[in-house]
XYZ file of C-alpha atoms in Angstrom:
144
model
C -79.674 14.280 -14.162
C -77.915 11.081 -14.623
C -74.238 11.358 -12.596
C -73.185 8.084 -14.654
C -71.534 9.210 -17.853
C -71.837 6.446 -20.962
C -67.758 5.427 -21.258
C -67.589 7.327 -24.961
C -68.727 10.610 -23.425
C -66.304 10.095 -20.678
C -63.449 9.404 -23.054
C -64.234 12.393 -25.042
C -63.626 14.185 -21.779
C -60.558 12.937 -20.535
C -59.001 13.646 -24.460
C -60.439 16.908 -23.272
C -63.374 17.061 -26.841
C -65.462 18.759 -24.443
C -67.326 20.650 -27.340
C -68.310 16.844 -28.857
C -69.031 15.666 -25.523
C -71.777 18.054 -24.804
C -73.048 17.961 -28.191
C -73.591 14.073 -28.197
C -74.569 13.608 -24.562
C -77.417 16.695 -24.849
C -78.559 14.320 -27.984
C -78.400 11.132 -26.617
C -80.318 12.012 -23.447
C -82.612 14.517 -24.876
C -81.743 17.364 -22.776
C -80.520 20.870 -23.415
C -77.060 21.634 -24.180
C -76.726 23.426 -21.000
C -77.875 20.678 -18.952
C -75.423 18.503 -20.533
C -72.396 21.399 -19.730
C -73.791 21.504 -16.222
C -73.234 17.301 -15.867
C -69.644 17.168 -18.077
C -68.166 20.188 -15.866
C -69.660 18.012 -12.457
C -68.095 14.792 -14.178
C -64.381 16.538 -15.309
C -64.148 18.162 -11.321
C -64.518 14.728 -10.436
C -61.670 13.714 -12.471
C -59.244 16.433 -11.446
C -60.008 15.532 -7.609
C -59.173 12.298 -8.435
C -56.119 12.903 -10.094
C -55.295 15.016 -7.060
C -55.918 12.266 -5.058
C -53.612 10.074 -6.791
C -50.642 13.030 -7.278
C -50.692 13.529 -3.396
C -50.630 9.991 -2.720
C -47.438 9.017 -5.139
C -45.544 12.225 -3.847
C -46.007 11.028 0.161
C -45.025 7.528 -1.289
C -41.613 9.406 -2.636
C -41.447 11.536 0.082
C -41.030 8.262 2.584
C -38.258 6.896 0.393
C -36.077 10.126 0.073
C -34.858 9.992 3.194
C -33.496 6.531 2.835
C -32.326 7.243 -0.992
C -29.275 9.218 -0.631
C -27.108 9.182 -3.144
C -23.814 8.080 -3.376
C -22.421 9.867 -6.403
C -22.959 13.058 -4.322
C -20.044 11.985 -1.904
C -17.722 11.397 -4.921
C -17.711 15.069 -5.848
C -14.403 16.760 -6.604
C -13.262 18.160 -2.878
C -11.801 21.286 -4.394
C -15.282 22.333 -6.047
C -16.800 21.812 -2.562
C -14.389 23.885 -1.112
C -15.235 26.706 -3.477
C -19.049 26.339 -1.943
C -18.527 26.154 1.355
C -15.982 29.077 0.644
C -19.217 31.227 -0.518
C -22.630 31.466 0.995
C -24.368 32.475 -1.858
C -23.397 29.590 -3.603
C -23.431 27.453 -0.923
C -27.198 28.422 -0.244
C -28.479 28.256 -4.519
C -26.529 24.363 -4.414
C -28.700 23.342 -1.423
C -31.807 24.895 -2.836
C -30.924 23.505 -6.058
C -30.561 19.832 -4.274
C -33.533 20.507 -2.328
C -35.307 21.065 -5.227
C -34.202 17.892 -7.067
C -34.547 15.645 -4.542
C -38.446 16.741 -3.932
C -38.924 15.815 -7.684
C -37.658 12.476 -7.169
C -34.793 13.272 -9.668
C -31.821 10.749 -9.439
C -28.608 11.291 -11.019
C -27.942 8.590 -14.310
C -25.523 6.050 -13.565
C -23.422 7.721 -16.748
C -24.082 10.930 -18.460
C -25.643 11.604 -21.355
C -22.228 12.919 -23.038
C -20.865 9.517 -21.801
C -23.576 7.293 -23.424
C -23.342 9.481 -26.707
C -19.778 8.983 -27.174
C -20.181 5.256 -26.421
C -22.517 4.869 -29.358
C -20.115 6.780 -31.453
C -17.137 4.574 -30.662
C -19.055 1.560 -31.084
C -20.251 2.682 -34.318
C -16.919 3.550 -35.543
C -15.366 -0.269 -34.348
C -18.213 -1.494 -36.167
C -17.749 0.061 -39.343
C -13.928 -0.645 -39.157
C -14.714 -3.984 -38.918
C -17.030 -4.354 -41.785
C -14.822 -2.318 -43.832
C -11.145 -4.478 -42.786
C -13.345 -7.887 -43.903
C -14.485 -6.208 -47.233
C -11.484 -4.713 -48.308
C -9.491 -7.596 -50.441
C -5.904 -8.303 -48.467
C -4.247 -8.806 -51.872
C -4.233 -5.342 -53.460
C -6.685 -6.647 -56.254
C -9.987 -4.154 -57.400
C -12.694 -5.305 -56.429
């Protein structure tokens, strides 16, 4: 059993065409189709531990930075709305598992929010339209 997959069979594999895969590299090598299972399954385990290689490795790379990351829109929140959490427990312990949470997945919070970009666009589009629209429109009250 070759361990060296041809790089076709191997691409099949990672687009996860398993089915193909076995049924080209059984006919290619000449061997049975469950020799050919037995060699894609040993070559797709080696491709998840790999990828699990690489997943552990990028989250200890995040989890070094985190520490050092801390926002600064978090200090900037409204002082009454913390004093409703720290008023509470229960809420006071879902916000910090909530922030816990977030900050394991690396999540950082956009410079503006979404609502804010979305009614920038509209504004913009609106100037621009009222500026087409004042050059077209004759100044003397002639038709067009």
């Amino acid at each position: 059993m070759s361990t060296k997959l041809p790089k076709h069979i191997a691409q099949m594999i990672e687009k996860n065409n398993l089915v193909m895969a076995i049924k080209t590299l059984s006919e290619e090598q000449g061997i049975g189709m469950g020799e050919a299972k037995v060699i894609i399954d040993e070559h797709e385990q080696k491709l998840k531990q790999q990828q699990d290689k690489n997943v552990a490795a990028i989250s200890a790379k995040q989890n070094k930075k985190q520490p050092m990351a801390v926002s600064k829109t978090t200090s900037q929140l409204n002082t009454a709305a913390n004093q409703k959490i720290k008023d509470n427990p229960k809420l006071q312990a879902l916000n910090s598992g909530l922030d816990n949470h977030l900050q394991h997945l690396g999540y950082k919070k956009p410079l503006l929010p979404y609502w804010a970009k979305r009614l920038l666009v509209i504004l913009l589009i609106v100037v621009l339209l009222s500026l087409i629209f004042w050059q077209i429109v004759p100044k003397d009250n002639t038709p067009f």
